[in-house]
Structures are given as C-alpha cells and as structure tokens.
Coordinates of C-alpha atoms and ligand atoms in Angstrom, one line a residue:
M121 CA 141.0 111.3 92.9
A122 CA 142.9 108.5 94.2
T123 CA 145.7 107.9 92.1
D124 CA 146.7 104.8 89.9
L125 CA 149.5 103.5 92.7
Q126 CA 146.7 104.0 95.4
I127 CA 144.3 101.9 93.7
A128 CA 146.7 99.3 92.4
A129 CA 148.3 98.9 95.4
R130 CA 145.0 97.5 96.9
K131 CA 143.7 93.4 97.2
V132 CA 140.4 91.9 97.6
A133 CA 139.9 89.3 99.7
S134 CA 137.7 86.4 98.8
V135 CA 136.2 84.9 101.8
N136 CA 133.9 81.9 102.5
P137 CA 131.2 83.8 104.5
A138 CA 130.4 80.6 105.6
T139 CA 133.7 79.6 107.6
G140 CA 135.8 82.6 107.4
E141 CA 138.2 81.3 105.4
V142 CA 140.1 83.2 102.7
L143 CA 139.8 81.6 99.2
R144 CA 142.2 83.8 97.7
E145 CA 143.6 87.6 97.4
L146 CA 143.7 89.0 94.2
E147 CA 144.9 92.5 92.8
C148 CA 142.5 95.3 92.1
A149 CA 142.7 97.0 88.7
G150 CA 144.2 100.8 88.7
E151 CA 142.6 103.3 86.5
G152 CA 145.1 103.1 84.2
E153 CA 144.5 99.3 84.1
V154 CA 140.6 99.5 83.7
E155 CA 141.2 102.0 80.5
A156 CA 143.8 99.4 79.1
A157 CA 141.1 97.1 79.3
V158 CA 138.2 99.2 77.6
A159 CA 141.1 100.1 75.3
R160 CA 141.4 96.0 74.1
A161 CA 137.8 95.8 74.1
R162 CA 137.1 98.6 71.9
A163 CA 140.0 96.9 69.7
A164 CA 138.5 93.7 69.4
Q165 CA 134.8 94.7 69.3
A166 CA 134.6 95.3 65.8
A167 CA 135.9 91.7 64.6
W168 CA 133.2 90.2 67.2
A169 CA 130.6 92.4 65.4
E170 CA 131.8 91.3 62.3
L171 CA 132.0 87.6 62.8
G172 CA 127.7 87.8 62.7
L173 CA 124.6 87.0 64.4
R174 CA 124.5 83.2 63.7
R175 CA 128.5 82.5 64.8
R176 CA 127.6 84.4 67.9
I177 CA 125.0 82.7 68.6
A178 CA 127.0 79.3 68.1
V179 CA 129.2 80.6 70.6
L180 CA 126.7 80.9 73.1
R181 CA 125.6 77.5 72.5
E182 CA 129.0 76.4 72.9
F183 CA 129.0 78.4 76.2
Q184 CA 125.5 76.6 77.6
G185 CA 127.2 73.0 76.8
K186 CA 130.2 74.0 78.8
L187 CA 128.1 75.6 81.8
Y188 CA 126.0 72.1 81.4
A189 CA 129.0 70.0 81.9
K190 CA 130.5 72.3 85.0
K191 CA 126.9 72.9 86.4
S192 CA 128.2 71.3 89.9
E193 CA 131.2 72.5 89.7
V194 CA 130.1 76.4 89.3
A195 CA 127.4 75.9 91.9
T196 CA 129.8 74.8 94.0
A197 CA 132.2 77.7 93.7
I198 CA 129.1 80.4 94.0
T199 CA 128.2 78.4 97.4
R200 CA 131.8 78.6 99.0
E201 CA 131.6 82.6 98.0
V202 CA 128.9 83.6 98.5
G203 CA 127.3 81.0 101.3
K204 CA 123.9 80.2 99.8
P205 CA 122.8 76.3 99.7
V206 CA 124.5 74.4 96.7
V207 CA 121.2 73.6 95.5
E208 CA 120.2 77.3 95.5
A209 CA 123.2 77.9 93.4
L210 CA 122.1 75.6 91.0
V211 CA 118.7 76.5 90.1
T212 CA 118.7 80.3 91.3
E213 CA 122.4 80.8 89.1
V214 CA 123.0 77.8 86.7
L215 CA 119.5 77.1 85.2
V216 CA 118.8 80.9 85.3
V217 CA 121.9 81.2 83.1
L218 CA 121.4 77.7 80.7
D219 CA 117.6 78.8 80.2
A220 CA 119.2 82.6 79.2
A221 CA 121.6 80.8 76.8
R222 CA 118.3 79.3 75.7
F223 CA 116.7 82.4 74.8
L224 CA 118.9 84.0 73.0
I225 CA 120.1 81.0 71.2
D226 CA 116.1 80.6 70.2
N227 CA 115.3 84.3 69.8
A228 CA 118.1 86.4 69.5
W229 CA 118.2 86.0 65.5
G230 CA 114.4 87.1 65.2
L231 CA 115.2 90.0 67.9
L232 CA 118.2 91.2 66.4
R233 CA 117.9 90.9 62.7
D234 CA 116.9 93.6 60.2
E235 CA 113.2 95.0 60.4
P236 CA 111.1 96.5 57.7
V237 CA 108.9 99.8 58.6
P238 CA 106.1 100.0 56.7
H239 CA 104.9 103.9 55.9
G240 CA 101.4 105.0 56.6
N241 CA 101.7 108.5 55.3
L242 CA 100.9 109.1 51.6
V243 CA 103.7 111.2 51.2
T244 CA 106.1 108.8 52.3
K245 CA 105.2 105.7 50.8
L246 CA 107.9 106.2 47.9
K247 CA 110.5 105.4 50.7
S248 CA 111.4 102.1 52.2
G249 CA 112.5 102.3 56.3
W250 CA 114.4 99.4 58.0
L251 CA 115.3 99.3 61.7
V252 CA 119.3 98.1 62.3
R253 CA 120.2 97.2 65.6
E254 CA 123.7 97.8 65.7
P255 CA 125.8 97.2 69.0
H256 CA 126.7 99.9 71.2
G257 CA 130.6 98.9 71.2
V258 CA 131.9 98.4 74.6
I259 CA 129.5 98.0 77.4
G260 CA 130.3 98.2 81.3
I261 CA 128.7 96.1 83.5
I262 CA 128.9 96.5 87.2
S263 CA 127.9 93.5 89.1
P264 CA 127.0 93.0 92.9
W265 CA 127.6 90.2 95.1
N266 CA 124.4 88.6 95.7
Y267 CA 123.9 86.2 92.7
P268 CA 127.2 86.6 91.5
F269 CA 126.7 84.6 88.5
S270 CA 123.3 84.7 87.0
I271 CA 123.5 88.5 87.2
P272 CA 126.7 89.6 85.3
A273 CA 126.1 86.5 83.0
T274 CA 122.8 86.8 81.8
E275 CA 123.7 90.6 81.4
T276 CA 126.8 89.6 79.3
L277 CA 125.4 86.8 77.3
A278 CA 122.9 89.6 75.8
A279 CA 125.5 92.0 75.3
L280 CA 127.9 89.7 73.2
V281 CA 125.4 88.0 71.3
A282 CA 124.3 91.7 70.1
G283 CA 127.8 92.1 68.9
N284 CA 129.2 94.0 71.6
A285 CA 132.6 93.9 74.0
V286 CA 132.4 93.8 77.4
V287 CA 134.4 94.9 80.3
L288 CA 133.2 93.4 84.1
K289 CA 133.7 94.5 87.3
P290 CA 132.7 92.0 89.6
S291 CA 131.5 93.0 93.3
E292 CA 134.8 92.9 95.3
L293 CA 133.1 90.3 97.6
T294 CA 132.8 87.4 94.6
P295 CA 135.6 87.4 92.2
L296 CA 136.2 84.1 92.0
V297 CA 133.0 83.3 90.6
A298 CA 133.5 86.0 88.2
L299 CA 136.8 84.3 87.0
E300 CA 134.5 80.8 86.6
L301 CA 132.2 83.0 83.8
A302 CA 135.4 84.4 82.4
S303 CA 136.9 81.3 82.1
L304 CA 133.7 79.3 80.6
L305 CA 133.2 82.1 78.0
H306 CA 136.7 82.2 76.7
A307 CA 136.4 78.4 76.4
A308 CA 133.0 78.8 74.5
G309 CA 135.0 80.9 71.9
V310 CA 134.7 84.4 73.3
P311 CA 137.9 86.5 72.4
E312 CA 140.0 87.1 75.6
D313 CA 139.5 90.4 74.9
V314 CA 135.9 90.7 74.0
F315 CA 135.2 89.4 77.4
Q316 CA 137.2 90.9 80.3
L317 CA 137.4 91.1 84.0
V318 CA 138.3 94.2 86.3
V319 CA 138.6 92.9 89.6
G320 CA 138.3 95.7 92.5
E321 CA 136.0 97.6 94.7
G322 CA 134.0 100.7 94.3
P323 CA 137.3 102.9 92.6
A324 CA 137.4 100.1 89.8
G325 CA 133.7 100.7 89.2
A326 CA 134.1 104.3 89.2
A327 CA 137.1 104.0 86.5
L328 CA 135.3 101.8 84.0
L329 CA 132.4 104.7 84.5
R330 CA 134.9 107.2 83.5
S331 CA 136.5 105.1 80.9
P332 CA 135.4 105.2 77.1
I333 CA 133.1 102.6 77.5
D334 CA 129.5 103.0 75.4
K335 CA 126.8 102.1 77.5
L336 CA 126.9 101.0 81.4
V337 CA 124.7 97.9 83.1
F338 CA 124.5 98.8 86.7
T339 CA 123.0 96.4 89.6
G340 CA 123.4 96.9 93.2
S341 CA 122.5 99.6 95.6
V342 CA 120.4 102.6 95.4
A343 CA 122.9 104.8 97.0
T344 CA 125.6 103.7 94.7
G345 CA 123.3 103.7 91.3
K346 CA 122.5 107.2 91.9
R347 CA 126.0 108.1 92.2
I348 CA 126.7 106.4 89.1
A349 CA 123.8 108.1 87.3
A350 CA 124.7 111.4 87.8
A351 CA 128.7 110.7 86.8
A352 CA 126.7 109.0 83.6
A353 CA 124.7 112.5 83.0
E354 CA 127.8 114.3 82.9
R355 CA 129.1 112.5 79.6
L356 CA 125.6 111.5 78.8
L357 CA 126.5 107.9 78.7
P358 CA 123.3 105.7 78.5
V359 CA 122.7 103.6 81.9
V360 CA 120.8 100.4 82.7
L361 CA 120.0 100.5 86.7
E362 CA 119.1 97.5 88.6
L363 CA 118.8 98.8 91.9
G364 CA 117.2 97.7 95.4
G365 CA 113.4 96.5 96.0
K366 CA 111.4 96.5 99.3
D367 CA 108.9 94.4 97.8
P368 CA 105.2 93.5 99.5
M369 CA 103.4 90.5 99.1
L370 CA 99.7 91.0 99.8
V371 CA 97.8 88.1 101.4
L372 CA 94.1 88.8 100.5
D373 CA 91.5 87.2 102.5
D374 CA 90.8 84.3 100.0
A375 CA 94.1 83.1 99.6
D376 CA 95.3 79.5 100.6
V377 CA 97.1 80.5 104.3
D378 CA 99.7 77.0 104.0
V379 CA 100.4 77.9 100.3
A380 CA 101.2 81.6 100.7
S381 CA 103.1 81.2 104.3
S382 CA 105.2 78.6 102.7
A383 CA 105.9 81.3 100.2
A384 CA 106.7 83.8 102.4
V385 CA 108.9 81.9 104.2
W386 CA 110.6 80.9 100.7
G387 CA 110.7 84.7 99.3
A388 CA 112.0 86.0 102.7
F389 CA 115.0 83.3 103.4
V390 CA 116.1 82.2 100.0
N391 CA 119.7 83.2 99.8
A392 CA 119.6 84.4 103.2
G393 CA 116.8 87.4 102.4
Q394 CA 119.6 88.7 100.5
A395 CA 117.6 88.9 97.0
C396 CA 116.7 92.2 95.2
L397 CA 113.4 90.6 94.7
S398 CA 113.3 89.3 98.6
V399 CA 109.5 89.6 100.4
E400 CA 110.4 92.4 102.9
R401 CA 106.8 93.6 103.9
C402 CA 104.1 91.5 104.0
Y403 CA 100.6 92.6 104.3
V404 CA 97.9 90.1 105.1
H405 CA 93.9 90.9 105.3
R406 CA 92.7 90.7 109.1
S407 CA 91.1 87.9 109.1
L408 CA 94.3 85.8 108.3
Y409 CA 96.6 87.5 109.7
E410 CA 96.9 85.6 113.1
S411 CA 96.6 82.0 111.2
F412 CA 99.2 83.2 108.6
A413 CA 102.0 84.7 110.9
K414 CA 101.5 81.9 113.4
A415 CA 102.1 79.4 109.9
C416 CA 105.0 81.3 108.8
A417 CA 106.9 81.5 112.4
E418 CA 105.9 77.4 112.7
K419 CA 107.7 76.9 108.9
T420 CA 110.7 79.4 109.6
K421 CA 111.4 77.5 113.0
Q422 CA 112.1 74.2 110.8
L423 CA 114.3 76.1 108.7
R424 CA 118.5 74.3 108.8
V425 CA 120.6 77.0 108.8
G426 CA 124.5 76.3 108.6
N427 CA 126.9 75.9 105.7
G428 CA 125.5 76.1 102.3
M429 CA 127.8 73.4 101.4
D430 CA 125.6 70.7 103.5
S431 CA 122.9 69.3 101.8
H432 CA 120.5 69.6 104.6
T433 CA 120.7 73.4 105.0
D434 CA 118.0 75.4 103.9
V435 CA 119.7 79.4 105.0
G436 CA 123.4 80.0 104.6
P437 CA 125.2 82.6 106.0
M438 CA 125.0 86.3 105.5
I439 CA 127.7 87.7 103.1
Q440 CA 129.5 89.3 105.9
E441 CA 129.1 90.9 109.1
R442 CA 128.4 94.5 107.9
Q443 CA 125.1 93.2 106.3
V444 CA 123.9 91.6 109.9
R445 CA 124.4 94.6 111.9
I446 CA 122.2 96.5 109.1
V447 CA 119.4 93.7 109.8
E448 CA 119.9 93.4 113.6
S449 CA 119.6 97.6 113.3
H450 CA 116.2 97.0 111.7
V451 CA 115.0 93.9 114.2
E452 CA 116.0 96.0 117.1
D453 CA 114.0 99.2 115.8
A454 CA 111.0 97.6 115.1
K455 CA 111.3 95.3 118.4
A456 CA 111.2 99.0 120.6
R457 CA 108.4 100.1 118.3
G458 CA 106.4 97.1 119.7
A459 CA 106.9 94.7 117.1
R460 CA 106.6 90.7 118.0
V461 CA 109.0 88.5 117.3
L462 CA 107.4 85.1 116.5
A463 CA 110.7 83.3 115.2
G464 CA 114.3 84.3 115.3
G465 CA 115.3 87.6 116.4
T466 CA 119.0 86.7 117.3
R467 CA 122.2 86.2 116.1
L468 CA 123.6 82.9 116.0
P469 CA 127.3 83.0 116.8
Q470 CA 127.5 79.5 117.5
L471 CA 127.6 79.2 113.3
G472 CA 129.6 82.3 112.9
I473 CA 129.7 85.9 112.9
N474 CA 127.5 85.8 109.5
F475 CA 124.3 84.0 110.4
Y476 CA 121.5 85.3 111.8
A477 CA 118.6 83.6 112.2
P478 CA 115.7 83.8 110.3
T479 CA 113.2 85.5 111.8
V480 CA 109.1 86.5 111.4
L481 CA 108.1 89.9 113.2
A482 CA 104.0 90.3 113.8
D483 CA 102.6 93.2 114.6
V484 CA 105.0 96.1 112.6
T485 CA 103.7 99.2 111.2
Q486 CA 104.6 101.3 107.7
E487 CA 106.7 103.6 109.8
M488 CA 109.5 101.1 111.4
R489 CA 112.6 101.0 109.7
I490 CA 112.3 97.3 108.9
M491 CA 108.9 98.6 106.5
R492 CA 110.7 101.1 104.8
E493 CA 114.4 100.6 104.1
E494 CA 115.9 97.7 102.5
T495 CA 116.9 95.1 105.0
F496 CA 118.3 93.1 102.7
G497 CA 118.8 90.0 105.1
P498 CA 116.7 86.9 106.7
V499 CA 113.4 88.9 108.2
L500 CA 109.9 88.1 107.7
P501 CA 107.8 91.3 108.7
V502 CA 104.1 90.6 108.8
M503 CA 101.4 93.5 109.0
A504 CA 97.5 93.3 109.4
C505 CA 95.4 95.4 106.8
A506 CA 91.5 96.1 106.5
D507 CA 91.0 95.4 103.0
D508 CA 92.6 95.5 99.0
D509 CA 92.3 99.2 99.1
E510 CA 94.3 99.4 101.9
A511 CA 96.8 96.6 100.9
V512 CA 97.7 98.2 97.8
R513 CA 98.0 101.9 99.3
L514 CA 100.6 100.1 101.7
A515 CA 102.3 98.4 98.8
N516 CA 102.6 101.8 97.1
D517 CA 103.7 103.6 99.8
S518 CA 107.5 103.5 99.2
E519 CA 110.3 104.9 97.6
Y520 CA 111.3 101.4 95.8
G521 CA 109.1 99.5 92.8
L522 CA 110.8 96.5 92.1
A523 CA 108.0 93.4 92.2
A524 CA 105.0 92.3 94.4
S525 CA 102.9 89.8 95.0
V526 CA 99.8 89.1 95.4
W527 CA 98.0 85.9 96.8
T528 CA 94.2 85.0 96.0
R529 CA 92.2 82.0 95.1
D530 CA 90.6 84.2 92.4
R531 CA 92.9 84.9 89.5
M532 CA 90.6 88.3 88.1
R533 CA 90.8 90.0 91.5
G534 CA 94.8 89.4 91.8
E535 CA 95.1 90.4 88.3
R536 CA 92.8 93.6 89.1
L537 CA 95.1 94.3 92.2
A538 CA 98.5 93.8 90.4
R539 CA 97.1 96.2 87.4
R540 CA 97.6 99.0 90.5
I541 CA 100.5 98.3 92.2
H542 CA 103.7 100.1 91.1
A543 CA 106.4 97.5 90.5
G544 CA 108.6 96.2 87.4
T545 CA 106.7 93.0 88.5
V546 CA 103.9 92.1 89.8
M547 CA 103.1 88.4 90.3
V548 CA 99.9 86.4 91.3
N549 CA 100.6 83.6 93.4
D550 CA 104.1 83.5 93.3
V551 CA 107.5 85.3 94.6
I552 CA 110.7 85.8 92.8
S553 CA 110.8 83.2 90.1
C554 CA 109.9 86.0 87.7
F555 CA 114.1 86.3 87.6
G556 CA 114.0 83.0 85.9
I557 CA 111.8 83.6 83.4
S558 CA 113.9 84.0 80.5
E559 CA 111.1 85.7 78.6
A560 CA 110.2 88.2 81.0
P561 CA 111.8 91.7 81.3
H562 CA 113.5 92.7 85.0
G563 CA 113.7 95.7 86.0
G564 CA 111.8 98.6 88.5
V565 CA 110.3 102.0 88.6
K566 CA 110.7 104.4 91.2
A567 CA 114.1 104.2 92.9
S568 CA 114.2 100.5 92.3
G569 CA 115.7 101.7 88.9
V570 CA 116.0 102.3 84.9
G571 CA 116.1 100.5 82.0
R572 CA 115.5 96.2 81.8
T573 CA 117.2 93.6 81.8
H574 CA 116.1 89.6 80.7
G575 CA 114.1 89.0 77.7
R576 CA 113.3 90.9 74.4
F577 CA 113.5 94.2 76.3
G578 CA 116.9 93.0 78.1
L579 CA 118.4 92.6 74.4
D580 CA 117.1 96.1 73.3
E581 CA 119.4 97.6 76.2
M582 CA 122.0 96.1 74.4
V583 CA 121.9 97.5 70.8
R584 CA 120.8 101.2 69.1
V585 CA 118.6 101.6 66.9
K586 CA 119.7 102.6 63.5
Y587 CA 116.6 104.1 61.2
L588 CA 117.5 103.2 57.3
D589 CA 115.6 105.0 55.3
M590 CA 116.1 103.8 51.1
D591 CA 114.1 106.5 48.7
R592 CA 112.3 104.1 45.9
M593 CA 112.7 106.6 43.2
P594 CA 116.2 108.2 43.2
G595 CA 115.7 110.2 40.2
M596 CA 112.4 112.3 41.5
K597 CA 112.9 115.2 43.3
K598 CA 110.5 115.8 46.5
V599 CA 107.7 117.9 45.8
W600 CA 108.1 119.3 49.0
W601 CA 111.6 121.3 48.4
H602 CA 111.8 124.4 47.0
G603 CA 110.1 126.6 44.4
Y604 CA 106.9 127.6 46.9
G605 CA 104.1 129.3 45.7
E606 CA 100.3 130.6 46.8
S607 CA 99.5 127.5 44.3
F608 CA 101.7 124.9 46.4
R609 CA 100.2 126.1 49.3
R610 CA 96.8 125.3 47.9
Q611 CA 97.8 121.8 46.7
M612 CA 99.0 121.2 49.8
E613 CA 96.3 122.1 51.7
G614 CA 94.3 120.2 49.6
F615 CA 97.3 116.8 50.1
L616 CA 96.2 117.5 54.0
D617 CA 92.5 117.5 53.3
M618 CA 92.6 114.2 51.5
Q619 CA 94.6 112.6 54.0
F620 CA 92.9 114.0 57.4
A621 CA 89.2 115.6 56.3
R622 CA 86.6 114.0 58.1
G623 CA 84.4 113.9 55.1
W624 CA 84.6 112.2 51.6
G625 CA 83.3 115.1 49.7
T626 CA 86.1 117.4 51.0
R627 CA 88.4 114.7 50.9
L628 CA 88.1 114.1 47.4
R629 CA 88.1 118.0 46.4
G630 CA 91.3 117.8 48.4
A631 CA 92.7 115.4 46.1
L632 CA 91.7 117.1 42.8
R633 CA 93.3 120.3 44.5
A634 CA 96.6 118.2 45.2
A635 CA 96.7 116.3 42.1
G636 CA 98.6 119.7 40.6
V637 CA 101.8 119.7 42.5
V638 CA 103.1 116.9 40.3
R639 CA 103.1 120.0 37.2
R640 CA 104.9 121.6 39.9
K641 CA 108.4 123.5 38.6
Q642 CA 111.0 122.9 41.3
L643 CA 114.7 124.3 42.1
Ligands
NAD434 P1 126.6 98.4 95.7 O1 126.1 99.0 95.4 O2 127.3 98.3 97.4 O3 127.6 97.6 95.1 C1 127.5 96.8 93.4 C2 128.7 97.1 92.7 O4 128.9 98.6 92.9 C3 129.6 96.3 93.0 O5 130.3 95.7 92.1 C4 130.9 97.6 93.9 O6 132.1 97.2 93.8 C5 130.6 98.7 93.3 N1 130.4 99.9 93.2 C6 130.4 100.7 94.1 N2 130.6 102.0 94.5 C7 131.0 102.7 93.6 C8 131.1 103.6 92.6 N3 131.2 104.6 93.3 N4 131.1 103.7 91.2 C9 131.3 102.3 90.6 N5 131.0 101.4 91.5 C10 130.5 101.4 92.6 O7 125.5 97.3 95.7 P2 126.1 95.4 96.4 O8 126.1 95.5 98.5 O9 126.7 94.8 96.2 O10 124.7 94.5 96.5 C11 123.2 94.8 97.0 C12 122.2 95.9 96.3 O11 122.0 95.4 94.9 C13 121.2 95.6 96.8 O12 120.5 97.0 97.1 C14 119.9 94.8 96.0 O13 118.9 94.9 96.0 C15 120.9 95.5 94.6 N6 120.6 94.3 93.8 C16 119.2 95.0 92.7 C17 119.3 93.6 92.0 C18 118.7 94.0 90.6 O14 117.8 93.5 89.8 N7 117.5 95.1 91.0 C19 120.0 92.1 91.6 C20 120.6 91.9 92.7 C21 120.9 92.7 93.7

C-alpha cells in the first residue's frame, strides 16, 4: 500500500487537451485526507438529513438558479478541460444537470416520502405497514472525465436531496470542473462538509473505497469497475457501477437513410466519440449498406475538427494521447483485417497531439477489435447484415449491454426488436439522448454495470428502505404465538383452507374450523 506521504506528494495537472496548456496543478489527497473528509461528512450528515426534504429541495432550486445564471461560464470551463465544443457542453452537460434538478425539485417529495403498504394477508390485516426511505449516510462518488459535470452532478443532486452527505473523487483529468460544481453547490446552501471533493488519481479513489463510506457510486471503465466490485465485496459495501459500453445501432431495411446516417455520425462523434453511449457498432441491412455507409462518409468529411472554443467546431480533441493510441490501434487492426476506410483513419498532427480524424470504416467483421472492445474515440464501424434476426444476434454478441438503437419507419417492428436486445436502454430512432431524459433510468446489463442512476430508480439507489410495522391492537396476543396443540393445528389448517382452497365449500368449512382460534389459551 502506498503511504500517505507518497500519495500526498503527488500532484495532478489539469491540461487543456486542445492546446496542451497546463491550466492548474492540484495536490492529490492522501489516505489520511480522504478519511478526514469522510469523517467530516459523517459528522455533518445528520443535520443535513434533519433539515428535512422540503428545505433540501429548496437548496436544489437555489443550485439550479445559480447554475442557470452561470451556464456559459460552466460550459466554457468544461470545454477548456475536456475539449468538447462549448455548445455540446451546454446541451449534454449543463442542460442535463438543470433538468435533473428540475426532476428532483418536482418529484423528490413524491418519491421519497413515507409510503403505506397495504397488507393482503388476513393474518396481518391488524397491522399497518410503511416504507420509510432513509439516507445511507455518506455516499462516495468516483467519476470519469468524459462528462465531468453532468455525471457527478446528477448523482450528487440525487444523493443530497435524499439526505446523504457526498464525498466526490472526480477524474484526475478534470478536477477544475468538479471545483465549479462544488462552488455552485456551496453557494446554493449545501454545507461545505456535506459536499466535499477529494482530488487525485486512482489511489485517491481506492482510499475513498477503503474509507468508512456507506455506499459508492462509481462511473468509469469495466477494468476499474471490477476492481472496485471486488474490494467492495470484501466489506459488503453497496455499489452502483456505471461502466463502459459498445453500443450497437441496428439500421433495418425500411430505415430513412438520411436521418439514420446523420444519427450515426452524431452518435459516433459527439464528444469525439468519448461517450459511454457512443454508437460503437453499426449493423445495416444489406439493401441499404452501401448507400448508408456512403452517406455517413460524406457527412463525416464535412465535420469541422478543432478547438472546442471555436463555435464552428463540430468535433474537438480527444482527452489525451494515450486514448488516441487506443483508437489508432483499433483502426490499424481493422485495416489489417480488411476493413475499408471511407473517411478519416489518421491523426491530425497539424491540430495537436490529441486530434484524430472522425473515421468511418466499412466491411468490418464481428471479430475485429473495433467491434469487440470499447474504442472510446471518433470511429464509426459499419457492417452489413442479412436480416433483423442477424442484426439482433450481432447486437447481443458482446460482453457489454449499456444501450442500443433500432432504426426503422415501422414503430411496432422497432419495438419488437428493442425488446430482444440485451441492454439497459434501447432507443427506437434515436441515439444517446436517453441520458438527457431525467425521468429515464440510466445503467447497463452484463459488463456495462450494476444499478441505475437518474430518475426514480437513481433516487432509490440513494436511500435504504426501512419497513415500519405498526400493530393496531397492542393489547392483543398474536394467534400464532406459543400454546400449540392438536386443536390449534386443525384451526390453522382451517385458516389456510379458508384463504387458499379452490372450492367455496372447503373455504367455508375452513373458516368455521379457524373461528375456534379466538378461544385458544395462550402463554
Ligand atoms: P477509469 O476507470 O480509468 O476512471 C474512472 C475513475 O476511477 C477516475 O476518477 C479514476 O481516477 C478512478 N480510479 C482509477 N483507478 C481506481 C481504483 N483502483 N480505485 C478507485 N478509483 C479508481 O475510467 P475513465 O477513463 O475516467 O472513463 C472512461 C470510462 O468510463 C469508459 O469505459 C466509459 O464507457 C465509462 N463511462 C461510463 C458511463 C456510464 O454511465 N455507464 C459514463 C461515462 C463513462
């Protein structure tokens, strides 16, 4: 284990991926600092929970107002640290968070308040039941760099409104956006100890995982997610894991080629292809294959690649050169195995070391790395398929299961296919936008993760459910308590007959036998 000193001595540098400019250096939190942050969060959480739901909702409303007022500033800060065009930062991050706040402001009361549980069994009719949703306590959040604002913010807002304190470990590549989030939350009235940041690389995340948090919400790669799940299992720490994807797009023979190709291009190249929900595999019916691939290539060639600060830029840089190398290796593997490059296929060194040309590949096969491993970059691989069944089979032939899309003019056919695809979300005639629907749960199946964020299911992850049982007859002994005997056995058989026998005669006889139970002598 690394010592405190080793970790604390490290710094992370926030770098503008478009220019290479170092924006700021920050000290990494050591093990002791992470533990201290969690201890402060624990101490502050009780008062935050006691504040009550209505007042926490009011704080969210305040946060929403402050974010709205600073929308352009926040979007610019995101672009500076991640590279995406400012308008994308505005739409896929700031708007998503404003709307997540709207969802919680409108719905948290209804979704978190105590809920009566009517009892169906006659034996328990004399008791009333309630579901009480309690905060877990301190929630640790570990987040990635690709959506450095919308991912931690949506998770944090749900955790906070439910009465938890939060300690967030943002990606080491995007600490400045996390600082923006912290300053907005604190300005809105969230106490400093109720929302804290711990900055650092993997070891700071591992320290958060080892600290006495009550739940961890992790978003990142499958490899890190598996390490987290193993460590969490050791102490039975509940976790939500939002992991990688290899989302397929199925273009059926009746699809609108113009619309579907525009969707494929946006779905593959938004955020330079660095979205967990990116279109990473495209299966197109043979009859449309050539025209679809050609349309994608033509549209891709029109994309303007550059610094996201320029309002004309469609596609910005990738986050770092290491990520470019992964993309390059996937494209080279595909080319070596016979894929055709219809657009792009190279780095763009004249723009900077992190730029890779939006790339369309045709004639790919299911065995290529580009169709099996998460590429997380600006590549759209297109493959022909024979029919709907083959498209579904290929879509499901993946270790991932985050989202998928089906493209057809026939809604019923689209829905039928959607039901057969193994994924957390399937969109018919759209890509990626499900992430921006605050009511919709977000999460995957298979290696793409465990649990959900967003919407009511995301809010459920932030509470533990306590069942509150209230007996209406405190002066009465329960019939099933001690004082057994042959007649009690017969009475209980009668009681079961009365409730569950198929024939009315048996039910009636059962009721008469069971009635004797009221005269039973009990201890
Ligand atoms: P990553 O797994 O490298 O890092 C994610 C976070 O985990 C970072 O904050 C990192 O510092 C931290 N971390 C690294 N090692 C750790 C350890 N041993 N213990 C605890 N924390 C540790 O992922 P990334 O490169 O930042 O993000 C890209 C990945 O995230 C892609 O696979 C993408 O698909 C996935 N992702 C998933 C979703 C989703 O909602 N399903 C959303 C966005 C990104």
